[in-house]
């Protein structure tokens, strides 16, 4: 007969469920939540007390440019000069960098994410097939999940390249329609749909782009949309397409935003940290930045980094999902400082 030694541990506080916060505790062993949410007080002293939530999902990163952050350069604060392909500083530095330098940067960011309670990220990987392999190489010994969205190496559609990209990634994540020849981007979107993979797109970040052209591509996910009109947001909401916003990046670029309208339309929101050359990939810092605007309740924002992205990206959760082996985190109530990551 085998004896399984269970060394139960507890965390207590306000537990974020799909229906909001419930006061109670979780019991767990070796990182596995055993019973889900329990009411009352735990039989033993908890290892941490605070806000308890599933680990975070960072819904928008570009980890490939992490190495630039560690160069401590003074970066231009406008989107065109810094990140727009192909002439933005980011793309010039990426071209000059060695693979070793890029990999080390990505590994630093991966470490920062796991240390800050993120268990999965959705990366918009540049540099075609090579870019995917670089990311996978960097992730080799790292305990984090990923949704990798790749993109063609040139701004054109090539059937064979797209097949290879889709075989090796979860879908395609492109820069905005303004960078593309409409016929090329249409062919890409159609191909991705046919293969039943994710198709995501940056949209209306600095200028408002044509919503018909965007929606005709049937994206699964839109990033930014902060320059979109109320009518555009309503259309996106009707089509039930989640929008990823990256508040700290908008602050960096001094971009006007329509977050108030987004809140009003009720469009599903996810949070991301965007270019790792600018900000650390800690999505809780996006929650803090957005919470300070006073537009959103804390519960709502924490849901936007836990349950909403899991639904949008088809991932499970530990507290209510089928997979109870996933991790949870505990944050300090007022500062949102990370107190505990389940192991
Ligand atoms: Zn982006």
Short mmCIF file of C-alpha atoms and ligand atoms in Angstrom, two decimals:
data_model
loop_
_atom_site.label_atom_id
_atom_site.label_comp_id
_atom_site.label_asym_id
_atom_site.label_seq_id
_atom_site.Cartn_x
_atom_site.Cartn_y
_atom_site.Cartn_z
CA UNK A 1 0.00 0.00 0.00
CA UNK A 2 1.30 3.45 -0.87
CA UNK A 3 1.04 6.23 1.63
CA UNK A 4 0.79 9.66 0.12
CA UNK A 5 2.11 12.30 2.43
CA UNK A 6 0.02 15.41 2.14
CA UNK A 7 1.46 18.53 3.64
CA UNK A 8 -1.42 20.89 3.36
CA UNK A 9 -0.78 24.61 3.15
CA UNK A 10 -3.26 27.48 3.20
CA UNK A 11 -3.68 30.98 1.82
CA UNK A 12 -6.42 33.21 3.13
CA UNK A 13 -8.14 36.40 2.02
CA UNK A 14 -10.29 37.59 -0.83
CA UNK A 15 -10.23 34.98 -3.57
CA UNK A 16 -10.90 36.19 -7.09
CA UNK A 17 -13.45 33.95 -8.79
CA UNK A 18 -15.24 34.42 -12.12
CA UNK A 19 -18.06 36.00 -10.11
CA UNK A 20 -15.82 38.40 -8.21
CA UNK A 21 -14.11 38.21 -4.84
CA UNK A 22 -15.16 35.62 -2.24
CA UNK A 23 -13.71 35.80 1.28
CA UNK A 24 -12.27 32.49 2.37
CA UNK A 25 -9.22 30.31 1.91
CA UNK A 26 -7.60 27.75 -0.40
CA UNK A 27 -5.89 24.55 0.72
CA UNK A 28 -3.13 23.25 -1.47
CA UNK A 29 -0.34 20.72 -1.60
CA UNK A 30 2.73 20.92 -3.88
CA UNK A 31 1.14 23.88 -5.64
CA UNK A 32 -2.09 22.01 -6.36
CA UNK A 33 -5.29 23.60 -5.14
CA UNK A 34 -7.22 20.73 -3.59
CA UNK A 35 -10.81 21.76 -3.13
CA UNK A 36 -11.30 25.17 -4.68
CA UNK A 37 -12.63 28.07 -2.60
CA UNK A 38 -13.42 27.29 1.07
CA UNK A 39 -15.36 29.58 3.33
CA UNK A 40 -14.32 30.48 6.88
CA UNK A 41 -10.85 30.31 8.38
CA UNK A 42 -8.19 27.68 7.66
CA UNK A 43 -7.33 25.11 10.35
CA UNK A 44 -3.69 26.29 10.36
CA UNK A 45 -1.88 29.60 9.97
CA UNK A 46 -1.92 30.53 6.26
CA UNK A 47 1.37 31.00 4.38
CA UNK A 48 0.03 34.29 2.99
CA UNK A 49 -2.97 36.58 3.41
CA UNK A 50 -4.28 39.01 0.79
CA UNK A 51 -5.87 39.00 -2.66
CA UNK A 52 -5.70 35.49 -4.09
CA UNK A 53 -5.96 35.02 -7.84
CA UNK A 54 -4.88 32.65 -10.57
CA UNK A 55 -1.43 33.48 -11.97
CA UNK A 56 -1.46 36.33 -14.47
CA UNK A 57 -1.55 36.19 -18.25
CA UNK A 58 0.38 38.89 -20.05
CA UNK A 59 -1.66 39.24 -23.24
CA UNK A 60 0.78 41.29 -25.28
CA UNK A 61 4.56 41.22 -25.33
CA UNK A 62 7.39 41.71 -27.78
CA UNK A 63 10.12 39.92 -25.84
CA UNK A 64 12.59 39.94 -28.73
CA UNK A 65 13.57 43.53 -28.01
CA UNK A 66 14.20 42.97 -24.27
CA UNK A 67 17.97 43.36 -24.74
CA UNK A 68 17.49 47.02 -25.69
CA UNK A 69 16.08 47.82 -22.20
CA UNK A 70 19.32 46.62 -20.63
CA UNK A 71 21.37 48.99 -22.81
CA UNK A 72 19.82 51.91 -20.87
CA UNK A 73 19.59 54.11 -23.95
CA UNK A 74 17.59 57.27 -24.15
CA UNK A 75 14.74 56.10 -26.39
CA UNK A 76 12.65 58.35 -28.66
CA UNK A 77 9.13 58.69 -27.25
CA UNK A 78 7.20 58.34 -30.47
CA UNK A 79 5.90 55.16 -32.02
CA UNK A 80 7.19 55.85 -35.53
CA UNK A 81 10.81 56.52 -34.57
CA UNK A 82 11.01 53.77 -31.99
CA UNK A 83 8.95 50.73 -32.97
CA UNK A 84 7.34 51.11 -36.42
CA UNK A 85 8.67 48.59 -38.93
CA UNK A 86 11.01 48.62 -40.78
CA UNK A 87 12.88 51.86 -39.95
CA UNK A 88 12.14 52.30 -36.21
CA UNK A 89 15.16 52.20 -33.85
CA UNK A 90 14.00 48.85 -32.45
CA UNK A 91 14.26 47.18 -35.85
CA UNK A 92 17.66 48.71 -36.54
CA UNK A 93 19.01 47.51 -33.18
CA UNK A 94 17.49 44.05 -33.71
CA UNK A 95 19.28 43.77 -37.05
CA UNK A 96 22.62 44.70 -35.47
CA UNK A 97 22.24 42.44 -32.40
CA UNK A 98 23.81 39.00 -32.11
CA UNK A 99 21.54 36.04 -31.42
CA UNK A 100 23.24 35.62 -28.05
CA UNK A 101 22.33 39.17 -27.08
CA UNK A 102 18.70 38.71 -28.14
CA UNK A 103 18.41 35.38 -26.28
CA UNK A 104 19.88 36.80 -23.08
CA UNK A 105 17.41 39.69 -23.20
CA UNK A 106 14.47 37.32 -23.68
CA UNK A 107 15.68 35.11 -20.80
CA UNK A 108 15.88 38.13 -18.50
CA UNK A 109 12.29 39.04 -19.37
CA UNK A 110 11.09 35.46 -18.88
CA UNK A 111 12.69 35.48 -15.42
CA UNK A 112 11.00 38.78 -14.60
CA UNK A 113 7.63 37.37 -15.64
CA UNK A 114 7.84 34.20 -13.56
CA UNK A 115 9.12 36.20 -10.57
CA UNK A 116 6.15 38.55 -10.83
CA UNK A 117 3.46 35.83 -10.94
CA UNK A 118 2.86 35.54 -14.68
CA UNK A 119 2.39 31.98 -15.93
CA UNK A 120 1.65 32.62 -19.61
CA UNK A 121 2.33 35.35 -22.12
CA UNK A 122 1.20 36.08 -25.64
CA UNK A 123 4.19 37.20 -27.67
CA UNK A 124 4.03 38.99 -30.98
CA UNK A 125 7.21 37.54 -32.36
CA UNK A 126 9.02 39.33 -35.11
CA UNK A 127 11.66 38.03 -37.57
CA UNK A 128 9.66 35.20 -39.16
CA UNK A 129 10.60 31.57 -38.54
CA UNK A 130 13.99 32.50 -37.02
CA UNK A 131 12.14 34.63 -34.46
CA UNK A 132 9.99 31.68 -33.34
CA UNK A 133 13.01 29.40 -32.95
CA UNK A 134 14.89 32.05 -30.97
CA UNK A 135 12.00 32.43 -28.53
CA UNK A 136 11.65 28.66 -28.13
CA UNK A 137 15.38 28.35 -27.54
CA UNK A 138 15.25 31.06 -24.85
CA UNK A 139 12.26 29.36 -23.20
CA UNK A 140 13.88 25.92 -23.07
CA UNK A 141 14.53 25.68 -19.33
CA UNK A 142 11.93 28.19 -18.27
CA UNK A 143 8.74 27.27 -16.40
CA UNK A 144 6.29 29.47 -18.28
CA UNK A 145 3.62 28.90 -20.92
CA UNK A 146 3.34 30.88 -24.10
CA UNK A 147 1.04 31.74 -26.95
CA UNK A 148 3.43 32.56 -29.78
CA UNK A 149 2.10 34.66 -32.62
CA UNK A 150 4.59 34.92 -35.45
CA UNK A 151 4.73 37.04 -38.57
CA UNK A 152 6.22 36.79 -42.07
CA UNK A 153 9.83 37.95 -42.39
CA UNK A 154 8.85 40.41 -45.16
CA UNK A 155 5.68 42.47 -45.54
CA UNK A 156 4.30 40.00 -48.09
CA UNK A 157 2.21 36.83 -48.17
CA UNK A 158 4.03 33.67 -49.15
CA UNK A 159 2.06 30.49 -48.81
CA UNK A 160 4.99 28.23 -47.93
CA UNK A 161 6.38 30.60 -45.34
CA UNK A 162 2.98 31.00 -43.72
CA UNK A 163 2.49 27.23 -43.55
CA UNK A 164 5.84 26.90 -41.76
CA UNK A 165 5.06 29.77 -39.39
CA UNK A 166 1.72 28.22 -38.46
CA UNK A 167 3.24 24.78 -37.98
CA UNK A 168 5.62 26.26 -35.42
CA UNK A 169 3.48 28.87 -33.64
CA UNK A 170 -0.04 29.42 -32.33
CA UNK A 171 -0.98 31.94 -34.97
CA UNK A 172 -0.05 35.21 -36.60
CA UNK A 173 0.24 38.62 -34.90
CA UNK A 174 0.81 41.49 -37.32
CA UNK A 175 1.62 45.17 -37.11
CA UNK A 176 -1.23 47.46 -38.16
CA UNK A 177 -3.09 47.44 -41.49
CA UNK A 178 -1.48 50.81 -42.31
CA UNK A 179 1.90 49.03 -42.70
CA UNK A 180 0.49 46.48 -45.14
CA UNK A 181 -0.70 46.23 -48.70
CA UNK A 182 -4.42 45.32 -48.17
CA UNK A 183 -4.33 42.37 -50.59
CA UNK A 184 -1.34 40.81 -48.76
CA UNK A 185 -2.85 41.08 -45.29
CA UNK A 186 -6.17 39.68 -46.57
CA UNK A 187 -4.41 36.62 -47.94
CA UNK A 188 -2.60 36.10 -44.63
CA UNK A 189 -5.80 36.41 -42.55
CA UNK A 190 -7.63 33.97 -44.81
CA UNK A 191 -4.82 31.44 -44.63
CA UNK A 192 -4.66 31.64 -40.81
CA UNK A 193 -8.44 31.18 -40.52
CA UNK A 194 -8.32 28.18 -42.78
CA UNK A 195 -5.71 26.59 -40.51
CA UNK A 196 -7.85 27.47 -37.45
CA UNK A 197 -5.02 29.33 -35.71
CA UNK A 198 -5.11 32.72 -33.98
CA UNK A 199 -5.01 35.89 -36.04
CA UNK A 200 -4.21 39.09 -34.15
CA UNK A 201 -3.46 42.59 -35.22
CA UNK A 202 -2.28 45.92 -33.83
CA UNK A 203 -4.99 48.47 -34.62
CA UNK A 204 -5.73 52.17 -34.17
CA UNK A 205 -2.84 52.89 -31.83
CA UNK A 206 -1.84 56.38 -32.94
CA UNK A 207 -4.38 57.11 -35.67
CA UNK A 208 -7.87 55.73 -36.15
CA UNK A 209 -7.80 53.02 -38.82
CA UNK A 210 -10.64 51.79 -41.01
CA UNK A 211 -12.76 49.50 -38.84
CA UNK A 212 -14.36 47.76 -41.85
CA UNK A 213 -10.99 46.80 -43.19
CA UNK A 214 -9.96 45.56 -39.74
CA UNK A 215 -13.11 43.52 -39.06
CA UNK A 216 -13.16 42.05 -42.57
CA UNK A 217 -9.97 40.23 -41.56
CA UNK A 218 -11.92 38.49 -38.72
CA UNK A 219 -9.21 38.93 -36.07
CA UNK A 220 -9.36 36.88 -32.86
CA UNK A 221 -7.64 39.64 -30.91
CA UNK A 222 -6.96 43.34 -31.44
CA UNK A 223 -4.16 45.22 -29.74
CA UNK A 224 -4.55 48.89 -28.68
CA UNK A 225 -7.61 50.42 -30.44
CA UNK A 226 -6.98 53.50 -28.26
CA UNK A 227 -7.49 55.89 -31.19
CA UNK A 228 -10.74 54.19 -32.25
CA UNK A 229 -14.13 55.90 -32.11
CA UNK A 230 -17.05 54.87 -29.91
CA UNK A 231 -18.78 53.41 -33.00
CA UNK A 232 -15.67 51.34 -33.79
CA UNK A 233 -15.52 50.00 -30.23
CA UNK A 234 -19.21 49.09 -30.37
CA UNK A 235 -18.57 47.13 -33.56
CA UNK A 236 -15.64 45.30 -31.94
CA UNK A 237 -17.77 44.59 -28.90
CA UNK A 238 -20.61 43.26 -31.08
CA UNK A 239 -18.13 40.97 -32.81
CA UNK A 240 -16.97 39.88 -29.32
CA UNK A 241 -13.32 40.50 -30.12
CA UNK A 242 -11.15 41.15 -27.05
CA UNK A 243 -8.91 44.22 -27.04
CA UNK A 244 -5.48 44.21 -25.40
CA UNK A 245 -4.43 47.52 -23.87
CA UNK A 246 -0.95 48.42 -22.63
CA UNK A 247 -1.35 51.50 -20.37
CA UNK A 248 2.30 52.01 -19.42
CA UNK A 249 3.29 52.05 -23.08
CA UNK A 250 0.68 54.76 -23.78
CA UNK A 251 2.16 56.80 -20.95
CA UNK A 252 5.65 56.38 -22.39
CA UNK A 253 4.54 57.52 -25.85
CA UNK A 254 2.20 60.21 -24.43
CA UNK A 255 -0.65 58.71 -26.44
CA UNK A 256 -4.21 59.91 -26.05
CA UNK A 257 -6.51 57.03 -25.24
CA UNK A 258 -10.18 56.15 -25.15
CA UNK A 259 -10.13 53.88 -22.10
CA UNK A 260 -13.17 55.67 -20.75
CA UNK A 261 -15.09 54.71 -23.90
CA UNK A 262 -13.79 51.16 -23.70
CA UNK A 263 -15.16 50.93 -20.18
CA UNK A 264 -18.49 52.33 -21.39
CA UNK A 265 -18.85 49.88 -24.30
CA UNK A 266 -17.92 46.94 -22.07
CA UNK A 267 -15.64 45.42 -24.70
CA UNK A 268 -13.63 42.50 -23.22
CA UNK A 269 -10.27 43.93 -22.15
CA UNK A 270 -6.97 42.17 -21.65
CA UNK A 271 -3.73 43.77 -20.46
CA UNK A 272 -0.27 43.52 -21.92
CA UNK A 273 3.13 45.08 -21.38
CA UNK A 274 4.01 45.56 -25.09
CA UNK A 275 7.65 46.20 -26.06
CA UNK A 276 10.01 44.73 -23.48
CA UNK A 277 12.58 47.34 -24.51
CA UNK A 278 10.43 49.98 -22.77
CA UNK A 279 8.79 48.27 -19.80
CA UNK A 280 9.37 45.26 -17.58
CA UNK A 281 6.93 42.49 -18.60
CA UNK A 282 5.13 42.62 -15.22
CA UNK A 283 1.43 42.85 -16.06
CA UNK A 284 0.45 43.71 -12.46
CA UNK A 285 2.15 47.05 -13.06
CA UNK A 286 -0.37 47.62 -15.88
CA UNK A 287 -3.16 46.89 -13.39
CA UNK A 288 -1.67 49.44 -10.99
CA UNK A 289 -1.34 52.06 -13.74
CA UNK A 290 -4.92 51.57 -14.88
CA UNK A 291 -6.30 51.43 -11.35
CA UNK A 292 -4.81 54.87 -10.70
CA UNK A 293 -6.98 56.34 -13.51
CA UNK A 294 -10.03 55.59 -11.34
CA UNK A 295 -11.94 54.29 -14.38
CA UNK A 296 -11.95 50.63 -13.39
CA UNK A 297 -12.60 48.65 -10.23
CA UNK A 298 -9.71 46.55 -8.95
CA UNK A 299 -11.76 43.36 -9.27
CA UNK A 300 -12.39 44.14 -12.93
CA UNK A 301 -8.71 44.83 -13.66
CA UNK A 302 -7.52 41.68 -11.92
CA UNK A 303 -10.09 39.70 -13.91
CA UNK A 304 -8.61 41.27 -17.06
CA UNK A 305 -5.23 39.68 -16.31
CA UNK A 306 -6.58 36.30 -15.16
CA UNK A 307 -9.96 34.96 -16.31
CA UNK A 308 -10.61 37.14 -19.38
CA UNK A 309 -7.34 36.25 -21.15
CA UNK A 310 -7.75 32.59 -20.24
CA UNK A 311 -11.10 32.60 -21.98
CA UNK A 312 -9.82 34.62 -24.95
CA UNK A 313 -6.77 32.40 -25.43
CA UNK A 314 -8.42 29.11 -24.41
CA UNK A 315 -6.34 28.53 -21.30
CA UNK A 316 -7.44 26.86 -18.05
CA UNK A 317 -7.40 28.36 -14.58
CA UNK A 318 -6.48 26.84 -11.26
CA UNK A 319 -9.24 28.12 -9.04
CA UNK A 320 -12.28 27.17 -11.06
CA UNK A 321 -10.96 25.51 -14.18
CA UNK A 322 -10.50 21.88 -14.94
CA UNK A 323 -6.78 22.01 -14.32
CA UNK A 324 -6.23 22.43 -10.61
CA UNK A 325 -2.48 21.99 -10.98
CA UNK A 326 -1.93 25.50 -12.23
CA UNK A 327 -0.53 28.07 -9.87
CA UNK A 328 -2.08 30.96 -7.99
CA UNK A 329 -0.65 34.12 -6.50
CA UNK A 330 -1.31 36.29 -3.46
CA UNK A 331 -1.08 40.09 -3.64
CA UNK A 332 -1.01 42.57 -0.77
CA UNK A 333 -4.44 44.21 -0.56
CA UNK A 334 -3.50 47.88 -0.99
CA UNK A 335 -0.10 47.98 -2.67
CA UNK A 336 -0.78 44.97 -4.98
CA UNK A 337 2.73 43.83 -4.12
CA UNK A 338 3.30 40.16 -4.88
CA UNK A 339 3.42 38.23 -1.61
CA UNK A 340 3.33 34.63 -2.71
CA UNK A 341 3.42 32.40 -5.80
CA UNK A 342 2.23 28.83 -5.19
CA UNK A 343 4.81 26.11 -5.72
ZN1 LIG B 1 2.71 45.52 -29.84
#
